[in-house]
Amino acid sequence: MNTDTQPDTANQGSMASTDKPLMRITDLAVSFDNGKGPRIQAVDGVRLSVYPGQTLAVVGESGCGKSVTALSTLRLIPTPPGRYDRGTIDFRLGDGRVVDLLDIDDGAIRRIRGNDIAMIFQEPMTSLNPVFSVGDQIIEAIELHQNVRRAEARSIAVTAMADVGIPEPASRLRAYPHQFSGGMRQRVMIAMALACKPRLLLADEPSTALDVTIQAQILELLAGLKAAHDMAIMLITHDLGVVAQNADIVCVMYAGRVVEYARVDHLFAHPMHPYTRGLLECIPRLGDRGDRLVTINETIDRPGEFEQLPGARDGVRPWWPWHDPPPDLVRRDEPAGDYALVEIRTGHWVGLWRTAALADAAQGLPDLAWTRPESTAHSQGAQT
Amino acid sequence: MVGMVFLALMLLVCLGSLPWTTSRTLVPVLDQDGQQVLDTRGQPAFSRGPFKFNQGDPEATARLSPGWWPWKDREEKLRLNRAVDAQTVQQIADEHEASTADVLGAIEGPMHHDLKRHWPRFLLGTDTLGRSLAVRCLTGGGISLTIGLAAALLSVFIGTVYGSLAAYAGGKVDAVMMRIVDILFGLPYILLVVLLAVASDAVLDEHISREKTRYRWVQSTAASLISSPQRSATRDDVRAFLSLQFEPSARFQELALDALTAEWERDKGQREETPRRPVGADADTWLSDFETNREMLAAAASLTYPPRKISEGRRTTYDVLVLLLAIGGVSWLTMARVIRGQVLSLKAQPFMEAARAMGAPVHRQLLRHLLPNLVGPIVVYATLSVPQAILQESFLSFLGIGVKPPLPSWGNLAAEGLAELNPYKSHWWMLLFPCVLLATTLLALNFVGEGLREAFDPKRARR
């Protein structure tokens, strides 16, 4: 599970075929109404990009803005209370046109939902409508976006169910969600999402509600389907084990901002931001002896943690909302002006304070077309 | 289960018999000598009599107790004997080799027993006007159940649409819509029903009589007659003109011809001989009768806009419809609240978000994903609001606002029965039977509603 031990294969990763990003989020900010209090800034200047065929893992603790980012790409944030403050989400459609998902009209975004971008949710128990058979729901998803007759849609649904490993798909079409187990329901959700062959799949903690063996099966399934359908996956999770095994690129978020963005092997080998190190250190390791586990706070509060970046002597400091800004902070006159996402090493972006050393640095746009080599994608092949 | 069976039976009997009970009786047509007239095919001719539920002889059969009731006095038995038709009496007389007078006078013995079998119309006794209470209870049941079911359906429909729209829209729209419901809740519903019923009655009356239309026509015609391009007539001018002495002029001649033509057109085909088409001379003779301008214009108006003719049955149907709308129109409030609550909780369910993520348009989300999940509460509240609507109808009829006599409903039957309750001789059957029918039906409906609620309630384990 540890990618620390793969430096030899790391550089053999293949570049994605098209070299053009599938989706590129620039400076996205979403806030929510908070009654009489100030608006809650759930996402504040997120920048990231996804390439075709890539798995981008978005990692972070609860409330850091992972899900809001994902929901924003489908424009599913209810407004009000939500509001898209600024930013663009450029998505490359199947015909090569690039559209800003935040800017197109309701009909256009509806055609994209489920068709170009599909989503699977955390709760397979409640994400299916209890009063319809699963077949009806998959067929509905197909009929919404494809101009097919019902019999045809039915056969597509059967194929989709078979693809996700549901035995006897034809007869299971008539079953209702409550007749399925949790793992099977998540498979149905995936079948529903994949029925229209989307090019980007948003998986919002797809395995969190499942037990560990089913989790592994579902992730295995997603990886296989990704390869078969040549789509990109935006995997939202807080499980670093899942990240290490499945992701190509990792994007660590905290408090609505990206704090680190890098290839999965680079990130695990050389975590740059203290928060990332904290996350990694609090994973218990087999064979470690000790009375207690390390907490994130212990890592972050350690003296010197914030002074290890290249250029630390010039005053380059990782951004951290709970610390006082460094004395030489240069606050730009723009939203999120105290923060800069900078490519601190080739292919490794870190969220930094905009100190004097970085006063003129442009906001970086993380952009990595790398995918992990085929052999490591299915390192432990649990057959489905 | 018992409730279900009883209800099904009640519905079948009451609604099934409605076409019969609201049909007309057939009365033989008699000539001056009391002989039955034959129609063109040589069959005895009949004319349409009163409605079946309204059929009875106020003198001969008024206030008869139910046929099977043993404690009858001599006078009542004699009257009952006379209610049996002459042919049957003759038959019994032949069997017993007695005269028809003897048969009619028998109040004991085998002849009486034979007669007794022919009192089925008096199964539940008769009312103050000698009409069969059994038939009236059947009709009343049909009317009450129809109003109850239809009003409940209407209220469920309005409530569902209103509630789900409010919840789906959310925010300020939701708040305003729900405050409207709160305000309507604050008003006494009887007041609302009475207001609605009275207002719609007035509209209906105007539609039939067309008095306002005629008045407006007279005013505007008078105004156009005296207006010149330079100056339009004031109301005082019109009033003065209308009270002036009448002098036929070319303009009046035109108006008279128009009015006569309108009447001619209307009567075409209704009279046996085609009326002569009016010519200028007709207008002259017609105009010669009037003394003031007002009289002439009023006469022309009543020819152009005569009161609409409307059959008794249709008028009754309108009345029932108005009552139904009034009851349905005020009892959707609870439904709207319940549905709003349900939609609010369903809206937050992940499967609704999944539907949105799938790209389903709004109407599809509402109709295909929300509504089927609402069927449970809708069915339960619909069943529970049917007895409520029936009760409201009966209550209003009891107060004299609802169904108007002679059309019976359980409510006004009970009201009539109550009026007949007195210490000298109480005609108990007139109060008891409508009340028992009403009460058992309501009970059955409530049982069914309760059963459905239990069946749809996921929290309660099924037995």
Tab-separated table of C-alpha atoms in Angstrom, chain B residues 179-331:
chain	number	residue	atom	x	y	z
B	179	ARG	CA	-48.613	32.206	5.921
B	180	ILE	CA	-51.617	32.298	3.571
B	181	VAL	CA	-52.518	28.819	4.790
B	182	ASP	CA	-52.109	29.992	8.399
B	183	ILE	CA	-54.442	32.926	7.802
B	184	LEU	CA	-57.047	30.691	6.163
B	185	PHE	CA	-56.703	28.320	9.116
B	186	GLY	CA	-57.491	31.207	11.418
B	187	LEU	CA	-60.802	31.935	9.718
B	188	PRO	CA	-63.723	29.749	10.748
B	189	TYR	CA	-64.258	27.358	7.865
B	190	ILE	CA	-68.059	27.541	8.122
B	191	LEU	CA	-67.803	31.216	7.328
B	192	LEU	CA	-65.687	30.481	4.286
B	193	VAL	CA	-68.008	27.779	3.023
B	194	VAL	CA	-71.057	29.992	3.498
B	195	LEU	CA	-69.330	32.883	1.734
B	196	LEU	CA	-68.271	30.672	-1.150
B	197	ALA	CA	-71.680	29.029	-1.416
B	198	VAL	CA	-73.588	32.319	-1.289
B	199	ALA	CA	-71.255	34.047	-3.733
B	200	SER	CA	-71.382	31.236	-6.267
B	201	ASP	CA	-75.142	31.023	-5.844
B	202	ALA	CA	-75.433	34.696	-6.752
B	203	VAL	CA	-73.266	34.187	-9.816
B	204	LEU	CA	-75.391	31.230	-10.849
B	205	ASP	CA	-78.619	33.202	-10.334
B	206	GLU	CA	-77.349	36.032	-12.489
B	207	HIS	CA	-76.280	33.540	-15.132
B	208	ILE	CA	-79.822	32.190	-15.262
B	209	SER	CA	-81.885	35.364	-14.891
B	210	ARG	CA	-79.514	37.748	-16.765
B	211	GLU	CA	-81.023	40.735	-14.943
B	212	LYS	CA	-77.776	42.663	-14.784
B	213	THR	CA	-77.114	42.060	-18.468
B	214	ARG	CA	-80.505	43.479	-19.327
B	215	TYR	CA	-80.016	46.475	-17.028
B	216	ARG	CA	-76.655	47.259	-18.572
B	217	TRP	CA	-78.088	46.868	-22.054
B	218	VAL	CA	-80.885	49.345	-21.297
B	219	GLN	CA	-78.449	51.870	-19.838
B	220	SER	CA	-75.934	51.660	-22.652
B	221	THR	CA	-78.557	51.706	-25.392
B	222	ALA	CA	-80.182	54.767	-23.840
B	223	ALA	CA	-76.808	56.466	-23.547
B	224	SER	CA	-75.954	55.737	-27.177
B	225	LEU	CA	-79.343	57.035	-28.292
B	226	ILE	CA	-78.850	60.448	-26.724
B	227	SER	CA	-75.103	60.862	-27.099
B	228	SER	CA	-73.797	63.066	-29.828
B	229	PRO	CA	-70.241	63.008	-31.154
B	230	GLN	CA	-69.564	66.199	-29.195
B	231	ARG	CA	-70.853	65.142	-25.808
B	232	SER	CA	-71.358	61.818	-24.111
B	233	ALA	CA	-74.398	61.324	-21.900
B	234	THR	CA	-74.125	61.482	-18.103
B	235	ARG	CA	-76.063	59.200	-15.806
B	236	ASP	CA	-78.557	61.942	-15.057
B	237	ASP	CA	-79.178	62.439	-18.785
B	238	VAL	CA	-79.849	58.734	-19.151
B	239	ARG	CA	-82.238	58.719	-16.209
B	240	ALA	CA	-84.122	61.709	-17.569
B	241	PHE	CA	-84.300	60.186	-21.022
B	242	LEU	CA	-85.625	56.904	-19.703
B	243	SER	CA	-88.535	58.579	-17.905
B	244	LEU	CA	-89.522	60.649	-20.975
B	245	GLN	CA	-92.720	59.928	-22.770
B	246	PHE	CA	-92.248	57.442	-25.568
B	247	GLU	CA	-92.308	58.648	-29.161
B	248	PRO	CA	-91.478	56.055	-31.803
B	249	SER	CA	-88.597	57.147	-34.013
B	250	ALA	CA	-86.486	55.524	-36.689
B	251	ARG	CA	-83.912	54.433	-34.081
B	252	PHE	CA	-86.568	52.791	-31.923
B	253	GLN	CA	-87.963	51.083	-34.996
B	254	GLU	CA	-84.515	49.575	-35.570
B	255	LEU	CA	-84.199	48.420	-31.950
B	256	ALA	CA	-87.669	46.871	-32.040
B	257	LEU	CA	-86.849	44.990	-35.237
B	258	ASP	CA	-83.583	43.704	-33.723
B	259	ALA	CA	-85.373	42.495	-30.584
B	260	LEU	CA	-88.180	40.819	-32.534
B	261	THR	CA	-85.664	39.156	-34.853
B	262	ALA	CA	-83.710	37.824	-31.865
B	263	GLU	CA	-86.889	36.277	-30.486
B	264	TRP	CA	-87.840	34.897	-33.889
B	265	GLU	CA	-84.416	33.298	-34.288
B	266	ARG	CA	-84.632	31.736	-30.850
B	267	ASP	CA	-88.129	30.358	-31.360
B	268	LYS	CA	-87.296	28.890	-34.737
B	269	GLY	CA	-87.977	25.171	-34.654
B	270	GLN	CA	-89.521	25.237	-31.203
B	271	ARG	CA	-92.998	26.257	-32.248
B	272	GLU	CA	-95.050	23.983	-34.379
B	273	GLU	CA	-95.797	26.602	-37.012
B	274	THR	CA	-92.872	28.731	-38.104
B	275	PRO	CA	-93.495	32.270	-36.865
B	276	ARG	CA	-93.609	34.945	-39.474
B	277	ARG	CA	-90.362	36.805	-39.836
B	278	PRO	CA	-90.867	40.281	-38.374
B	279	VAL	CA	-91.170	43.118	-40.870
B	280	GLY	CA	-91.330	46.883	-40.278
B	281	ALA	CA	-95.085	46.758	-39.680
B	282	ASP	CA	-94.658	44.283	-36.775
B	283	ALA	CA	-92.287	46.684	-35.056
B	284	ASP	CA	-94.804	49.481	-35.462
B	285	THR	CA	-97.603	47.543	-33.811
B	286	TRP	CA	-95.253	46.340	-31.093
B	287	LEU	CA	-94.014	49.860	-30.382
B	288	SER	CA	-97.517	51.264	-30.062
B	289	ASP	CA	-97.955	49.734	-26.571
B	290	PHE	CA	-95.344	51.755	-24.662
B	291	GLU	CA	-95.768	54.871	-22.568
B	292	THR	CA	-92.161	55.689	-21.570
B	293	ASN	CA	-88.766	55.112	-23.085
B	294	ARG	CA	-87.876	52.922	-20.109
B	295	GLU	CA	-90.767	50.549	-20.771
B	296	MET	CA	-89.880	50.177	-24.435
B	297	LEU	CA	-86.185	49.517	-23.795
B	298	ALA	CA	-86.941	47.053	-20.994
B	299	ALA	CA	-89.297	45.129	-23.271
B	300	ALA	CA	-86.679	45.063	-26.051
B	301	ALA	CA	-84.046	43.887	-23.550
B	302	SER	CA	-86.197	41.022	-22.325
B	303	LEU	CA	-86.709	39.888	-25.903
B	304	THR	CA	-82.988	40.068	-26.685
B	305	TYR	CA	-81.750	38.650	-23.386
B	306	PRO	CA	-84.529	36.477	-21.972
B	307	PRO	CA	-83.840	34.509	-18.761
B	308	ARG	CA	-82.142	31.239	-19.563
B	309	LYS	CA	-84.294	28.166	-19.252
B	310	ILE	CA	-82.706	25.555	-17.060
B	311	SER	CA	-84.148	22.230	-16.032
B	312	GLU	CA	-84.790	21.352	-12.400
B	313	GLY	CA	-82.311	18.522	-12.543
B	314	ARG	CA	-79.561	20.669	-13.978
B	315	ARG	CA	-80.152	23.399	-11.415
B	316	THR	CA	-79.889	20.787	-8.647
B	317	THR	CA	-76.656	19.489	-10.142
B	318	TYR	CA	-75.240	23.020	-10.171
B	319	ASP	CA	-76.194	23.482	-6.514
B	320	VAL	CA	-74.462	20.255	-5.520
B	321	LEU	CA	-71.440	21.199	-7.583
B	322	VAL	CA	-71.202	24.571	-5.863
B	323	LEU	CA	-71.378	22.937	-2.444
B	324	LEU	CA	-68.735	20.439	-3.458
B	325	LEU	CA	-66.393	23.146	-4.661
B	326	ALA	CA	-66.958	25.150	-1.495
B	327	ILE	CA	-66.165	22.229	0.800
B	328	GLY	CA	-63.220	21.056	-1.295
B	329	GLY	CA	-61.966	24.611	-1.575
B	330	VAL	CA	-61.629	25.135	2.159
B	331	SER	CA	-60.482	21.756	3.428
